[in-house]
Amino acid sequence: MTSNPKITLRAIEPEDLDLLYQIENDRSMWNVSATNVPYSRYTLHEYIANSTGDIYVDHQVRMMIENEDHQVVGIVDLVNFDPANRRAELGLIIVEPYRKSGYAQATVEAICDYAVRVLHLSQIYAFIDADNLPCITLFRKLHWQESARLRKWLFDGVDYHDAIVMQMLF
């Protein structure tokens, strides 16, 4: 049995601009996020400069995922923060070539711990393309519950895909 790699979640730094630009402008990711237009370097620079890192101010928190060698392996965020109901939506991107190496599982476990211990959230939810079986399998393995199927929810530029809403209740 292999263990997950050790990761650190840290704030976004100006040095992360190039990677953030690459991820946000990767059209293949647009069907699994709310993004449907390219972001300029200037816009992303301003986001980094003006983000407080306080979920109550920004209504989101975005963190870089680093491995033990201090290489950035992805980005995780909690968005659509609802303080009245103590919930937020999870977003997660692991960049190539780090996929299928345990980083996603380690990150979901770490962000859940952060959500409970630091943010005192009651739940996190995620929208997952119904065709993304590795992701759905991972969330089920981590005891997330499938709570809804949204028909034709995600558009990839050609076709619509169903989305599975998964929740982790704390």
Short mmCIF file of C-alpha atoms in Angstrom, two decimals:
data_model
loop_
_atom_site.label_atom_id
_atom_site.label_comp_id
_atom_site.label_asym_id
_atom_site.label_seq_id
_atom_site.Cartn_x
_atom_site.Cartn_y
_atom_site.Cartn_z
CA MET A 1 0.00 0.00 0.00
CA THR A 2 1.43 3.37 -1.00
CA SER A 3 0.84 6.53 0.98
CA ASN A 4 -0.10 9.87 -0.46
CA PRO A 5 2.66 12.35 -1.13
CA LYS A 6 3.17 15.08 1.44
CA ILE A 7 1.86 18.44 0.34
CA THR A 8 1.71 21.99 1.61
CA LEU A 9 -1.06 24.46 0.87
CA ARG A 10 0.23 28.01 0.66
CA ALA A 11 -0.92 31.45 -0.44
CA ILE A 12 -0.49 32.55 -4.04
CA GLU A 13 2.68 34.55 -4.60
CA PRO A 14 3.61 36.85 -7.51
CA GLU A 15 6.01 34.13 -8.69
CA ASP A 16 2.95 31.94 -9.40
CA LEU A 17 1.64 34.29 -12.10
CA ASP A 18 2.94 32.26 -15.06
CA LEU A 19 1.44 28.99 -13.81
CA LEU A 20 -1.84 30.67 -12.89
CA TYR A 21 -1.95 32.25 -16.37
CA GLN A 22 -1.33 28.85 -17.98
CA ILE A 23 -4.04 27.10 -15.93
CA GLU A 24 -6.68 29.80 -16.25
CA ASN A 25 -6.21 30.00 -20.02
CA ASP A 26 -6.22 26.24 -20.64
CA ARG A 27 -9.42 25.88 -22.67
CA SER A 28 -9.62 22.16 -21.88
CA MET A 29 -10.37 23.13 -18.26
CA TRP A 30 -13.14 25.60 -19.04
CA ASN A 31 -15.88 22.98 -19.13
CA VAL A 32 -15.23 22.09 -15.47
CA SER A 33 -15.16 25.65 -14.18
CA ALA A 34 -17.06 28.91 -14.49
CA THR A 35 -14.36 30.27 -16.79
CA ASN A 36 -15.22 30.80 -20.42
CA VAL A 37 -12.93 33.66 -21.43
CA PRO A 38 -9.16 34.05 -21.36
CA TYR A 39 -7.60 36.00 -18.50
CA SER A 40 -4.88 38.55 -19.14
CA ARG A 41 -1.65 38.54 -17.16
CA TYR A 42 -2.63 41.99 -15.90
CA THR A 43 -5.98 40.72 -14.54
CA LEU A 44 -4.31 37.79 -12.81
CA HIS A 45 -1.55 40.03 -11.45
CA GLU A 46 -4.21 42.33 -9.98
CA TYR A 47 -6.02 39.33 -8.49
CA ILE A 48 -2.81 38.18 -6.77
CA ALA A 49 -1.99 41.71 -5.59
CA ASN A 50 -5.47 42.45 -4.24
CA SER A 51 -6.42 39.09 -2.73
CA THR A 52 -6.51 39.35 1.04
CA GLY A 53 -6.45 35.60 1.64
CA ASP A 54 -9.43 36.14 3.94
CA ILE A 55 -12.44 34.11 2.82
CA TYR A 56 -14.79 36.50 4.64
CA VAL A 57 -13.49 39.44 2.60
CA ASP A 58 -12.90 37.80 -0.78
CA HIS A 59 -15.65 35.13 -0.51
CA GLN A 60 -13.03 32.70 -1.76
CA VAL A 61 -9.60 31.42 -0.90
CA ARG A 62 -7.13 30.05 -3.43
CA MET A 63 -3.98 28.20 -2.51
CA MET A 64 -1.08 26.68 -4.36
CA ILE A 65 -0.28 23.01 -3.75
CA GLU A 66 3.41 22.25 -3.25
CA ASN A 67 5.11 18.90 -2.98
CA GLU A 68 8.02 18.09 -0.65
CA ASP A 69 10.48 19.49 -3.21
CA HIS A 70 8.61 22.85 -3.18
CA GLN A 71 7.35 22.31 -6.73
CA VAL A 72 3.85 23.58 -7.43
CA VAL A 73 1.71 20.61 -8.41
CA GLY A 74 -1.65 22.38 -8.59
CA ILE A 75 -4.15 24.87 -7.27
CA VAL A 76 -7.04 24.36 -4.85
CA ASP A 77 -9.72 26.86 -4.02
CA LEU A 78 -12.83 27.30 -1.99
CA VAL A 79 -15.20 29.62 -3.85
CA ASN A 80 -18.83 30.72 -3.60
CA PHE A 81 -18.34 30.99 0.16
CA ASP A 82 -21.66 31.30 1.98
CA PRO A 83 -20.91 32.45 5.55
CA ALA A 84 -24.56 32.26 6.68
CA ASN A 85 -24.73 28.57 5.81
CA ARG A 86 -21.02 27.86 6.41
CA ARG A 87 -20.35 26.19 3.06
CA ALA A 88 -18.13 26.64 0.00
CA GLU A 89 -17.49 25.05 -3.37
CA LEU A 90 -14.26 23.16 -3.97
CA GLY A 91 -12.15 23.66 -7.07
CA LEU A 92 -9.02 21.60 -7.72
CA ILE A 93 -6.50 21.38 -10.53
CA ILE A 94 -3.48 19.11 -10.49
CA VAL A 95 -1.14 19.97 -13.35
CA GLU A 96 0.55 17.49 -15.66
CA PRO A 97 2.82 15.57 -14.99
CA TYR A 98 1.68 15.28 -11.35
CA ARG A 99 -1.72 13.74 -12.04
CA LYS A 100 -2.42 10.18 -10.90
CA SER A 101 0.28 10.44 -8.22
CA GLY A 102 -1.89 10.88 -5.11
CA TYR A 103 -1.72 14.69 -5.03
CA ALA A 104 -5.47 15.13 -5.57
CA GLN A 105 -6.34 12.86 -2.64
CA ALA A 106 -3.77 14.51 -0.38
CA THR A 107 -5.12 17.93 -1.34
CA VAL A 108 -8.79 17.08 -0.79
CA GLU A 109 -7.91 15.68 2.63
CA ALA A 110 -5.87 18.80 3.49
CA ILE A 111 -8.52 21.28 2.30
CA CYS A 112 -11.23 19.43 4.24
CA ASP A 113 -9.09 19.63 7.38
CA TYR A 114 -8.55 23.36 6.75
CA ALA A 115 -12.28 23.88 6.14
CA VAL A 116 -13.19 22.29 9.46
CA ARG A 117 -10.39 23.39 11.75
CA VAL A 118 -9.74 26.91 10.46
CA LEU A 119 -12.85 28.05 8.59
CA HIS A 120 -15.41 26.09 10.65
CA LEU A 121 -17.42 25.18 7.55
CA SER A 122 -20.32 22.75 7.79
CA GLN A 123 -19.80 21.42 4.28
CA ILE A 124 -17.91 21.60 1.01
CA TYR A 125 -19.43 20.67 -2.33
CA ALA A 126 -18.05 20.07 -5.82
CA PHE A 127 -19.47 19.88 -9.33
CA ILE A 128 -17.84 16.99 -11.21
CA ASP A 129 -18.33 16.05 -14.85
CA ALA A 130 -20.29 12.79 -14.81
CA ASP A 131 -17.79 11.40 -17.34
CA ASN A 132 -14.82 12.08 -15.03
CA LEU A 133 -14.84 8.64 -13.41
CA PRO A 134 -11.37 8.92 -11.78
CA CYS A 135 -12.48 12.09 -9.96
CA ILE A 136 -15.83 10.63 -8.90
CA THR A 137 -14.05 7.48 -7.68
CA LEU A 138 -11.62 9.57 -5.64
CA PHE A 139 -14.38 11.58 -3.95
CA ARG A 140 -16.37 8.42 -3.17
CA LYS A 141 -13.22 6.86 -1.68
CA LEU A 142 -12.94 9.92 0.58
CA HIS A 143 -16.58 9.45 1.70
CA TRP A 144 -18.08 12.37 -0.17
CA GLN A 145 -21.77 11.86 -0.88
CA GLU A 146 -23.35 12.15 -4.31
CA SER A 147 -26.30 14.48 -3.77
CA ALA A 148 -27.56 15.40 -7.25
CA ARG A 149 -27.13 14.94 -10.96
CA LEU A 150 -27.53 18.11 -12.99
CA ARG A 151 -28.50 17.34 -16.56
CA LYS A 152 -26.50 19.03 -19.34
CA TRP A 153 -24.81 21.31 -16.78
CA LEU A 154 -21.31 21.59 -18.26
CA PHE A 155 -20.57 22.68 -21.83
CA ASP A 156 -17.22 21.75 -23.39
CA GLY A 157 -17.63 23.90 -26.49
CA VAL A 158 -19.24 21.09 -28.46
CA ASP A 159 -21.41 18.99 -26.14
CA TYR A 160 -23.20 19.30 -22.83
CA HIS A 161 -22.27 16.97 -19.99
CA ASP A 162 -24.10 16.06 -16.83
CA ALA A 163 -22.56 17.20 -13.56
CA ILE A 164 -22.54 15.23 -10.35
CA VAL A 165 -22.82 17.33 -7.19
CA MET A 166 -20.82 15.77 -4.39
CA GLN A 167 -20.76 16.98 -0.79
CA MET A 168 -18.67 16.45 2.27
CA LEU A 169 -20.69 17.20 5.38
CA PHE A 170 -18.74 17.87 8.54
#
